[in-house]
XYZ file of C-alpha atoms in Angstrom:
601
model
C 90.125 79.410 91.049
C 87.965 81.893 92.415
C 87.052 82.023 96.220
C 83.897 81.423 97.328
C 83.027 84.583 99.180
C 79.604 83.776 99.926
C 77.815 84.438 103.177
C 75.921 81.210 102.423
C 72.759 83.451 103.873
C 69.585 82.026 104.883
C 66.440 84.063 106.838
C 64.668 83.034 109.659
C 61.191 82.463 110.323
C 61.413 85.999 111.449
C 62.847 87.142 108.282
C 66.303 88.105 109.723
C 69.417 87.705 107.792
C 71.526 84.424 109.220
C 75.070 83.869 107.948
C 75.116 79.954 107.059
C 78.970 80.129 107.006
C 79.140 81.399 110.785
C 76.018 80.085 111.935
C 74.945 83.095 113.730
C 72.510 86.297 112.761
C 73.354 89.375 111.883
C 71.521 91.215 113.959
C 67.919 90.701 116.049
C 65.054 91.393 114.212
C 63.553 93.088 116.961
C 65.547 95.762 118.226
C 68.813 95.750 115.510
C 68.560 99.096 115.199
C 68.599 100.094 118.537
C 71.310 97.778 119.062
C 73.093 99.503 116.745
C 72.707 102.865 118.298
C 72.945 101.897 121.811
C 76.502 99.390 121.019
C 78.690 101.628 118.451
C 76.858 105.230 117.823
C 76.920 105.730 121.528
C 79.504 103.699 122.200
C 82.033 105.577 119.844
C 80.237 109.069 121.877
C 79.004 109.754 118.486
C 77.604 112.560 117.891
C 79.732 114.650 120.450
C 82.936 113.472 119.039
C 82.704 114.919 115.578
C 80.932 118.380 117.072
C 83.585 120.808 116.159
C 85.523 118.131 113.388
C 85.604 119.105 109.683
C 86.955 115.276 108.321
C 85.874 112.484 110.650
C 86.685 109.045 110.059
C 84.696 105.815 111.177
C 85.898 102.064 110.190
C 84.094 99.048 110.681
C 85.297 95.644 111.043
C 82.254 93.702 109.378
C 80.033 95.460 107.098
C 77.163 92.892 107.224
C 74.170 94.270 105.904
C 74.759 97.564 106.107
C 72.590 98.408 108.838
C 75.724 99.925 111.212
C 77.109 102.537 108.522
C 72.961 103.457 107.580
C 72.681 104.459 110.898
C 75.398 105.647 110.996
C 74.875 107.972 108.383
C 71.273 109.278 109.483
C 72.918 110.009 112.774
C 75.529 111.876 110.588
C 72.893 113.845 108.736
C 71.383 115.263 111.552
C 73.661 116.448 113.740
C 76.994 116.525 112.145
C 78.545 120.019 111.450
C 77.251 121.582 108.468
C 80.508 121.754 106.262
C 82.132 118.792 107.864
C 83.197 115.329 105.629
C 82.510 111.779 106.930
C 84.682 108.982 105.795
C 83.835 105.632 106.119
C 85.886 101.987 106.118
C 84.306 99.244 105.789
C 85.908 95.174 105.421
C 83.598 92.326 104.547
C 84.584 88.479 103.681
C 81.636 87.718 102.810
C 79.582 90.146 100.898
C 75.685 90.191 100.760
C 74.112 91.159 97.294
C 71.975 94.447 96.783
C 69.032 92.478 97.036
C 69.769 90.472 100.034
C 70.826 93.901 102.346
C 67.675 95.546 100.295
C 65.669 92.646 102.252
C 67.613 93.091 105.653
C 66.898 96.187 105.678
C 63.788 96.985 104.986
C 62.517 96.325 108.711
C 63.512 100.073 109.444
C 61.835 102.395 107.410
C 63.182 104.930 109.494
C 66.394 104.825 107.956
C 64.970 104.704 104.196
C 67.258 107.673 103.132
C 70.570 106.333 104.104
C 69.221 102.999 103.082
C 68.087 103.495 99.805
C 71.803 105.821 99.285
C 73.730 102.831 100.207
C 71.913 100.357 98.023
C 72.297 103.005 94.590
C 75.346 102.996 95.366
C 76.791 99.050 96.147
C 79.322 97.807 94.222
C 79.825 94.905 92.505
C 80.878 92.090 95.057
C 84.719 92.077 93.758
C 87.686 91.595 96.058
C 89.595 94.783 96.596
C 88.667 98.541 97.893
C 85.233 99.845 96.249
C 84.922 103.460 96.883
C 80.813 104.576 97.190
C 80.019 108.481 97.031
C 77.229 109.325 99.102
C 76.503 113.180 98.368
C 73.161 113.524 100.167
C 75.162 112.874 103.582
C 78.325 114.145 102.551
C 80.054 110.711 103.154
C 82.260 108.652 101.023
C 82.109 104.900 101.759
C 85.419 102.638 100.884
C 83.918 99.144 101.148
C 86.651 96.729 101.017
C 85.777 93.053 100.638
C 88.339 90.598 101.509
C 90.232 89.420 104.332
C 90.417 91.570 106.899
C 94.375 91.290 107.903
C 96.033 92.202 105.017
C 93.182 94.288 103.999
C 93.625 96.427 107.013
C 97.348 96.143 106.183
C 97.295 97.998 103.160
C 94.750 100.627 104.331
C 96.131 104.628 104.724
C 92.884 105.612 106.888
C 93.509 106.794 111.018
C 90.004 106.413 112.357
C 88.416 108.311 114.750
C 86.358 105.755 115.706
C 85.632 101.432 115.435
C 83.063 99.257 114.707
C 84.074 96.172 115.887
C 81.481 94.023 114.471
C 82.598 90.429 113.455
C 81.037 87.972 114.187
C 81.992 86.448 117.563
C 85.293 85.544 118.150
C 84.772 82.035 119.056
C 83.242 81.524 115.427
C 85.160 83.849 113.762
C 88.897 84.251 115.528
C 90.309 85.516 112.523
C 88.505 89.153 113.144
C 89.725 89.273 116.014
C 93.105 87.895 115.843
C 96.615 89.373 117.711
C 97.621 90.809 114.265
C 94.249 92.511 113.382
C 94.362 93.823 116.987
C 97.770 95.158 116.517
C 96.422 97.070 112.914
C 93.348 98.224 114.856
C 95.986 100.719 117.114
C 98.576 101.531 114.157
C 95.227 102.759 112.196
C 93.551 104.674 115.168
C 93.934 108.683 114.665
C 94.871 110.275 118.688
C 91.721 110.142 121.106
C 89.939 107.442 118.605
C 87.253 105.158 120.289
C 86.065 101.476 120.074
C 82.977 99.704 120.388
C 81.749 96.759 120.276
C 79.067 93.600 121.242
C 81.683 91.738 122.608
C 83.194 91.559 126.081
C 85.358 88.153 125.351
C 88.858 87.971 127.081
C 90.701 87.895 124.511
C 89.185 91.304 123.082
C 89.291 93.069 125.858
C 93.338 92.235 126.626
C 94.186 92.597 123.068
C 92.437 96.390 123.546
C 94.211 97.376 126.802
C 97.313 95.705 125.905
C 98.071 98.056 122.775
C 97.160 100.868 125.089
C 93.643 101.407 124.561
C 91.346 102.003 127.827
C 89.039 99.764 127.990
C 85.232 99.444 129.869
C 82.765 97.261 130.119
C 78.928 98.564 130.267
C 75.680 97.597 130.200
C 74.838 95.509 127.751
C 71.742 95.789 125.168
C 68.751 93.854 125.162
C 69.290 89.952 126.084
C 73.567 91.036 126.468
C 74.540 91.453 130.011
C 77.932 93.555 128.774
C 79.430 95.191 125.717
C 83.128 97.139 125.521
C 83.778 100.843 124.946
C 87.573 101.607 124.171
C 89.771 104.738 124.085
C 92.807 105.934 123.059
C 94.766 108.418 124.249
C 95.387 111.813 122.606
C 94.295 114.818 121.065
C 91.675 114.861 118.105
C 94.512 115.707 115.169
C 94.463 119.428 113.927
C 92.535 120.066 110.290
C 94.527 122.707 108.268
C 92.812 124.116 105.714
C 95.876 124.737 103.041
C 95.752 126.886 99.621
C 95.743 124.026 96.837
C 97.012 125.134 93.297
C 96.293 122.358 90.601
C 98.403 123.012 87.229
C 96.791 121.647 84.443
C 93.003 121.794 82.653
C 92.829 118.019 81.120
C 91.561 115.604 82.646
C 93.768 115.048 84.851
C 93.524 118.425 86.540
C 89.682 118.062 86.325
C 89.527 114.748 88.516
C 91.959 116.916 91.026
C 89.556 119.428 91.478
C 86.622 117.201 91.610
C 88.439 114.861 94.518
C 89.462 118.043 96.435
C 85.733 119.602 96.055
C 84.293 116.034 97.369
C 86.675 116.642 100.762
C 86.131 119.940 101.281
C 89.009 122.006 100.012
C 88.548 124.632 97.507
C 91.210 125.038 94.702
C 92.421 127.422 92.191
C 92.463 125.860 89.001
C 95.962 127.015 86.846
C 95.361 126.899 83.327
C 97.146 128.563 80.248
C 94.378 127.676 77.731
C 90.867 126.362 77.929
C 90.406 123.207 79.794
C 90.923 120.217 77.552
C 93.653 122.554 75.330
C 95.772 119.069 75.482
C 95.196 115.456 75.010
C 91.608 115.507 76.644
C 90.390 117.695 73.956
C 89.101 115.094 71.302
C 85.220 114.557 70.634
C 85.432 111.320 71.991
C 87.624 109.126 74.509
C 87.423 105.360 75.464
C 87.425 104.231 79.133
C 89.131 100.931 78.963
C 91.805 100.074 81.314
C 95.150 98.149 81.288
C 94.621 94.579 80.961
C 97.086 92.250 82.529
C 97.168 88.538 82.764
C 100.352 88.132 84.792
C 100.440 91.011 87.068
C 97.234 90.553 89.838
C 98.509 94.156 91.298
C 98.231 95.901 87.863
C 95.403 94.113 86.596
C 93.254 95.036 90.142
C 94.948 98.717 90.206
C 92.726 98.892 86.230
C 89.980 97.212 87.703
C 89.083 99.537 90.490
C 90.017 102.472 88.040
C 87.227 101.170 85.717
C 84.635 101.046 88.044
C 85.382 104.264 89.358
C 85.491 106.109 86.520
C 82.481 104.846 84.724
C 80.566 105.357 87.885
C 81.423 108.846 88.092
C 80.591 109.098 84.447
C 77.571 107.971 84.833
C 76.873 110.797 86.615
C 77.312 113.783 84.549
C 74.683 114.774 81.805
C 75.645 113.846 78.046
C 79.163 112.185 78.768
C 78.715 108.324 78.275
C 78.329 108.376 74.787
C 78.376 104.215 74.468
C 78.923 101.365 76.712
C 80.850 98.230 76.046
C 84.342 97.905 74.030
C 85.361 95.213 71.667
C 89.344 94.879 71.988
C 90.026 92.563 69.061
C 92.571 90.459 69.039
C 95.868 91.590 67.337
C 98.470 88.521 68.177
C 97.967 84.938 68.160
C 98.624 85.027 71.723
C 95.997 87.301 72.952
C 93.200 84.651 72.523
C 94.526 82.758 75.993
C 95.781 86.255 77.296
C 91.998 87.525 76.711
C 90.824 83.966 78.227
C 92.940 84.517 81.367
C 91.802 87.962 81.861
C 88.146 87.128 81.596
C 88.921 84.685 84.257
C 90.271 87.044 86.770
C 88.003 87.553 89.989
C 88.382 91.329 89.464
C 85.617 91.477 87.077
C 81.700 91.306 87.923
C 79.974 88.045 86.255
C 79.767 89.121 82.825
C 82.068 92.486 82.529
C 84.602 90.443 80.328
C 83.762 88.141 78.011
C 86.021 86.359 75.284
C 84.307 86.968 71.803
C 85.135 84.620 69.151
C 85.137 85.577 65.004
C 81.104 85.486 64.587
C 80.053 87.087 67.677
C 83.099 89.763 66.599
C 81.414 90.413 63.215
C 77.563 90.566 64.798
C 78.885 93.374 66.759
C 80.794 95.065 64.129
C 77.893 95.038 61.338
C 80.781 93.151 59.600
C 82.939 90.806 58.723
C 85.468 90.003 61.445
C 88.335 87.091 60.994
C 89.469 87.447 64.656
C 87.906 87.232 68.012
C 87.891 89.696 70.910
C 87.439 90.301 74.182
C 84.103 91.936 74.965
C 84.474 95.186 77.632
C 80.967 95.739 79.206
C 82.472 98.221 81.568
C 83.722 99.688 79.044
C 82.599 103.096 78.231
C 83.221 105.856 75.206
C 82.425 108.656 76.600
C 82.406 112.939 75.740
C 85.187 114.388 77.599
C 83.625 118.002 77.183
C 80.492 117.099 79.087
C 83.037 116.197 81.761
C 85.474 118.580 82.119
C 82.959 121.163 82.263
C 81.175 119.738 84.774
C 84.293 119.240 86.968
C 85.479 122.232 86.287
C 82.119 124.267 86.536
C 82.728 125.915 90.244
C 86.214 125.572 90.074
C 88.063 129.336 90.776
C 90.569 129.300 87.792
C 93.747 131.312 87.350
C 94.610 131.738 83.183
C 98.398 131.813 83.286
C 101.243 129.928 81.973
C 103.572 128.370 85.167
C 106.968 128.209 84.168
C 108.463 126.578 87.293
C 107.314 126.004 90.524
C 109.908 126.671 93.918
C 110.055 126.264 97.767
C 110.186 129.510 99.574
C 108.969 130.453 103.570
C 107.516 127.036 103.647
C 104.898 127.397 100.155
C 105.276 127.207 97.305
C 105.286 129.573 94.797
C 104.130 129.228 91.284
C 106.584 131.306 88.623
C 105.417 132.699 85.160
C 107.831 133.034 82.298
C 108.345 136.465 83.201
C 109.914 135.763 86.593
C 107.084 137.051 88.580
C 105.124 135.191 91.191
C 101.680 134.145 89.994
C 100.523 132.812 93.599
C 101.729 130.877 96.579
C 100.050 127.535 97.949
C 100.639 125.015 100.576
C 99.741 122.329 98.380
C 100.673 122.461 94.843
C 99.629 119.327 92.151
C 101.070 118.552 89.299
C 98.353 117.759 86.653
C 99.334 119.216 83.352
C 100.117 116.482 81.416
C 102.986 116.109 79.133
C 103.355 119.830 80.699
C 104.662 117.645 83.780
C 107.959 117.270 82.286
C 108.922 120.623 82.608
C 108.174 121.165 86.344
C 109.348 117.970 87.406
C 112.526 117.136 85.417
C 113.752 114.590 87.123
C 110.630 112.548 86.577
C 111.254 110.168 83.368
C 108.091 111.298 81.420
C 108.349 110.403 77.736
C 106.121 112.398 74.834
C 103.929 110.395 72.462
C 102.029 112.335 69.962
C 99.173 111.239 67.638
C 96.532 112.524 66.004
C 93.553 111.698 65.523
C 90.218 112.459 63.120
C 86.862 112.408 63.190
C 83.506 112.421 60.354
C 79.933 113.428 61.040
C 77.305 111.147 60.245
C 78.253 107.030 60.146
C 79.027 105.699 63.434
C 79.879 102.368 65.332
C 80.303 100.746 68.263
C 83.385 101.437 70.215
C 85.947 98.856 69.205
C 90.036 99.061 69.310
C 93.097 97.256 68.058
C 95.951 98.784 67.786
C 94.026 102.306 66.687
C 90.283 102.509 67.535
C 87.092 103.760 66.711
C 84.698 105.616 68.538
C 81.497 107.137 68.487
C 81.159 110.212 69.117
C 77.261 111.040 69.505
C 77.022 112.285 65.838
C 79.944 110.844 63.831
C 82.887 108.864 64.443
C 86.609 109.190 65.936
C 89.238 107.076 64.584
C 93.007 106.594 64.497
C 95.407 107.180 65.989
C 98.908 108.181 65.028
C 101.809 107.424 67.345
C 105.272 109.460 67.225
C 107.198 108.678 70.127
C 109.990 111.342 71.179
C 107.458 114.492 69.161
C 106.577 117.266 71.575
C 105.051 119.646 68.650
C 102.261 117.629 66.544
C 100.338 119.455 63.935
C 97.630 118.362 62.601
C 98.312 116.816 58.688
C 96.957 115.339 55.713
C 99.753 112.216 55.734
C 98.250 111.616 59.692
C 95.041 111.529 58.532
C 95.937 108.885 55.552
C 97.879 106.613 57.784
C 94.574 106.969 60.202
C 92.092 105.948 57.425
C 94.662 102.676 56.520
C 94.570 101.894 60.386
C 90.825 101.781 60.214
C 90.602 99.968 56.730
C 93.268 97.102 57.998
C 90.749 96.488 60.755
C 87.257 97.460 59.789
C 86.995 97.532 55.657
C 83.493 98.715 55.038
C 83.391 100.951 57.818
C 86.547 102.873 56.220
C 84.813 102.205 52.472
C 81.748 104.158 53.871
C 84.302 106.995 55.618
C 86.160 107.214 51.975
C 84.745 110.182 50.265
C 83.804 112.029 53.621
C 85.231 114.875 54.789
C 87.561 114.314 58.413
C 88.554 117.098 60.917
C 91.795 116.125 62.884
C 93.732 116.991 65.962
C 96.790 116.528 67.534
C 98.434 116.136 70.763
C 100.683 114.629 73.219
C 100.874 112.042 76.085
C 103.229 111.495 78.438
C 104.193 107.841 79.144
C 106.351 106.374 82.011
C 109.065 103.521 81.347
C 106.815 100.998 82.860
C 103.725 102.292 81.470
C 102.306 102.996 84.727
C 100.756 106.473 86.304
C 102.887 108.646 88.561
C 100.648 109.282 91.748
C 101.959 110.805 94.583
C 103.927 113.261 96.447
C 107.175 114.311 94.598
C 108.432 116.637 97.806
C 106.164 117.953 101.183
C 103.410 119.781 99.521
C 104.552 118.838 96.126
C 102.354 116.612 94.133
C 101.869 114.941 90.576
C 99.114 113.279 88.417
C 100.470 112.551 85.517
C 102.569 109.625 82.899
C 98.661 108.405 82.248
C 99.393 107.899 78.168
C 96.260 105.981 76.818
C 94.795 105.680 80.335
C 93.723 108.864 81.223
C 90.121 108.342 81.602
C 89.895 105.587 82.887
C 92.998 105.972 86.001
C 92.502 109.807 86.597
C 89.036 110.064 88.365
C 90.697 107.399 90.762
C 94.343 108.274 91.119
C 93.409 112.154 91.842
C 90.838 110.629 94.502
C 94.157 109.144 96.071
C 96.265 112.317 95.295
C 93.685 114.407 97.364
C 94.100 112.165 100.129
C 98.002 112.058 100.526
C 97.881 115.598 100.206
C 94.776 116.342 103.073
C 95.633 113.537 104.902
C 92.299 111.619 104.395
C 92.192 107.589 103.721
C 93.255 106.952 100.062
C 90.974 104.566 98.138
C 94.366 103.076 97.181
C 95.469 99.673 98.926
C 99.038 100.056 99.744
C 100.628 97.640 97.509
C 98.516 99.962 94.905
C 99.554 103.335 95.360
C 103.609 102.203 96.009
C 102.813 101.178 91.690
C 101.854 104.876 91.039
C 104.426 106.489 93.596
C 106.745 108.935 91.757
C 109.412 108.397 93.705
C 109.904 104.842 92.120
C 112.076 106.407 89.927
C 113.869 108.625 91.720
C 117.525 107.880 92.541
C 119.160 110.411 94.797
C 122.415 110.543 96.132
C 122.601 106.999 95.259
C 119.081 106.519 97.207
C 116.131 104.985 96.116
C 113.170 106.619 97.354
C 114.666 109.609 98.416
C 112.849 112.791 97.629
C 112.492 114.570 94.623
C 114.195 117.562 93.304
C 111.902 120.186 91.438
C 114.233 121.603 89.384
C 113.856 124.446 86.751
């Protein structure tokens, strides 16, 4: 059953937002905004206490309509130092729609930049972490929308600074509770700052008692009093470490994208052209994992999806198609399709269980099983993207043999022996090329081939091979040779590739028959449980990689999360999350679970 997450919202005769499930407004219709300002801009000392900060984090207890973080981010625009990131947390219950905030706010035309940012930008009202790029402030928003204990639970972030902006605690304890008190001070960075309406008892003791200092001041408007908080501290230090990323697919792509969005320039460590491996095809679906039984798997796929195909979106030429048909290949899948459609992970609509006719209107032909439907979905170019990823990206052609720890970096090694470059941070991201730096991680090779005709196309559909468009022809197969590090391209692939498609889709493959194919090969690397590896393998150490089928759609998420670990910025990763993609799951050292990893040669 899914929750009813709601805000039950109704408007006043003033036209202000009024939550029915609280029974209280959101904020005064007369002087919100400089409520806002006055309660947590100023009371957080913002702007002074980013002044001479390059990463500066802000969470917020109660996202609302919005109206705190679009301050907050015109405030951030004009004063905030010119190279410097903002990162933003934000935990709603009980999320408004785009056009409910798009009402709310519109009373401040002041803030129409930040505003109209926020509202291209809102995700669909899902629970889990939904991370929002805001470019024109240089800001990245993670809304998470949920309950705010465990959310907070599983978050990474240390803020600099707290909106505490429930409603109040007498009808709404649960913000404000012992335990999300106690979460508030484990997730507050040294010297971090709290503000907030409220100047209730039980506030201010839960505050002081996990050694913040607490003061009450003048209130705003119509409220006598409202809290500012401190903790003790120094502001953390911000090194700026040498990243190397191995690795030119698309894995190494969405590294250097995530790095460029915080900040940190990277060199790029590349053999061959970028997409040389399995991101090299004409064509690529974005579909993720779909899993009935396992809630943490299925919403790990979920937020992939929507992050990828957002950041799709936005390069030039690479969505190709959107939607994917997944037909049905066991008797079972119908109810596994039907229990996945049912999940609250998905926006109304985004999956939706095809039967046999609907199947064979979307085909052109004749289908004799059903499907599940894949708006999300997306086929996209992965040139367009890599190049775009990759365009500003300093790039080092070399072959890395090993990599080693010496006078605290790391040092890259070619097959000569000689020293290519040192870094502080080094990542992984080369693929099946993983297995050989990183030994001790149980990657597994899966090659396959695949082809591709100019001229007929169709919409993106797979089974247990595919079909894609590919913006002038079509991509189908494709082969799978477990164990095979060295594919080449053949003429017996290619056959078995044109049965696939025939077994499924008949008159497609009748009008493919006397057409000449291209074909390529390559290879994946796949994990024993099918899952990414995501993490940090030693200090400074890092790996993207075991993404098999995935790649598109977990990579522009997972290297997001990557990034973070290795900068230490908030992941967009709930905890429970990223311990699924940690490396070290395998690892078993001196009888150890969890220890670290060796990086051996």
């Amino acid at each position: 059953m899914i929750d009813d997450r709601s805000p039950h919202l109704t408007w006043t005769e003033e036209d202000a937002p009024r939550s029915g499930r609280f029974g209280d407004v959101y904020f005064s219709r007369e002087d919100g905004l400089a409520e806002t300002r006055a309660v947590f801009l100023a009371g957080c000392g913002l702007p002074e206490a980013w002044a001479e900060r390059r990463h500066f984090t802000v969470a917020e207890l109660g996202f609302g309509t919005g109206l705190n973080i679009a301050a907050l981010l015109d405030l951030w625009g004009r004063t905030a130092p010119t190279a410097a990131r903002l990162h933003i947390f934000s935990v709603e219950g009980y999320p408004l729609s785009r056009e409910e905030a798009a009402r709310a706010l519109a009373a401040w035309p002041e803030l129409q930049a930040p505003v109209e940012a926020l509202l291209a930008a809102w995700p669909r009202l899902t629970p889990g972490i939904h991370r929002l790029d805001l470019p024109a402030f240089r800001a990245t928003l993670d809304l998470a929308i949920g309950e705010v204990e465990p959310i907070l639970a599983g978050w990474s972030g240390q803020a600099d600074a707290w909106f505490l902006d429930g409603f109040a605690p007498s009808t709404n304890p649960g913000m404000w509770s012992d335990g999300v008190m106690d979460l508030i001070a484990a997730r507050s960075a040294p010297d971090a700052r709290v503000a907030t309406f409220t100047v209730a008892g039980v506030v201010r003791r839960g505050l002081a008692d996990r050694g913040f200092v607490v003061d009450k001041r003048p209130g705003h408007g119509r409220k006598r009093e409202r809290l500012e908080a401190r903790l003790s501290g120094t502001p953390r230090a911000e090194p700026a470490p040498r990243v190397a990323i191995i690795g030119g697919g698309i894995a190494g792509a969405s590294l250097a994208r995530a790095f460029a969005m915080a900040g940190q320039p990277v060199t790029l460590v590349e053999q061959d052209c970028p997409g040389a491996g399995a991101s090299g095809f004409p064509a690529a679906l974005v579909t993720p994992r779909l899993d009935a039984g396992d809630a943490g798997i299925a919403g790990l796929y979920a937020a992939a999806l929507e992050r990828a195909c957002s950041l799709y979106a936005e390069v030039p030429g690479a969505v190709i198609a959107s939607g994917v048909l997944q037909l049905e290949q066991a008797a079972r899948d119908a109810g596994r399709f039907a229990k996945v459609a049912a999940q609250d992970l998905w926006a109304p609509g985004e999956m939706t269980v095809q039967s046999a006719e609907q199947a064979t209107r979307r085909l052109g032909e004749q289908a004799t099983v059903g499907g599940l439907l894949m708006q999300g979905a997306l086929a996209i170019r992965p040139e367009a993207v890599l190049e775009s990823w990759l365009a500003d990206i300093d790039r080092l052609a070399a072959s890395v043999e090993r990599v080693e720890r010496g006078g605290g970096r790391w040092r890259l090694i070619g097959p000569d022996g000689q020293t290519l470059m040192e870094a502080d941070v080094v990542v992984l991201g080369a693929g099946w090329g993983n297995a050989g730096l990183a030994r001790r991680l149980p990657l597994s090779p899966v090659a396959g081939q695949a082809d591709w005709i100019e001229g007929p196309t169709a919409s993106p559909v797979a089974w247990g091979g595919y079909a894609i468009p590919t913006g002038s022809g079509l991509l189908f197969g494709a082969t799978h040779e477990r164990g095979r590090t060295d594919p080449v391209p053949s003429v017996e692939a290619s056959a078995r590739n044109r049965e696939t498609l025939a077994g499924a889709l008949p008159d497609l493959a009748s009008q493919l028959a006397d057409l000449p194919s291209q074909a390529r090969a390559a290879v994946r690397a796949t994990t024993p449980d099918r899952l990414p590896v995501a993490g940090a393998l030693e200090e400074g150490l890092y790996v993207l990689g075991g993404l098999g089928s995935r790649g598109f759609c977990a990579a522009p998420l997972l290297a997001e999360h990557v990034a973070a670990l290795a900068l230490g910025l908030p992941s967009p990763l709930a905890a429970d999350q990223a311990r699924k993609v940690d490396p070290l799951r395998f690892v078993i050292d001196e009888g150890l679970a969890g220890a670290p990893a060796k990086v051996e040669p």
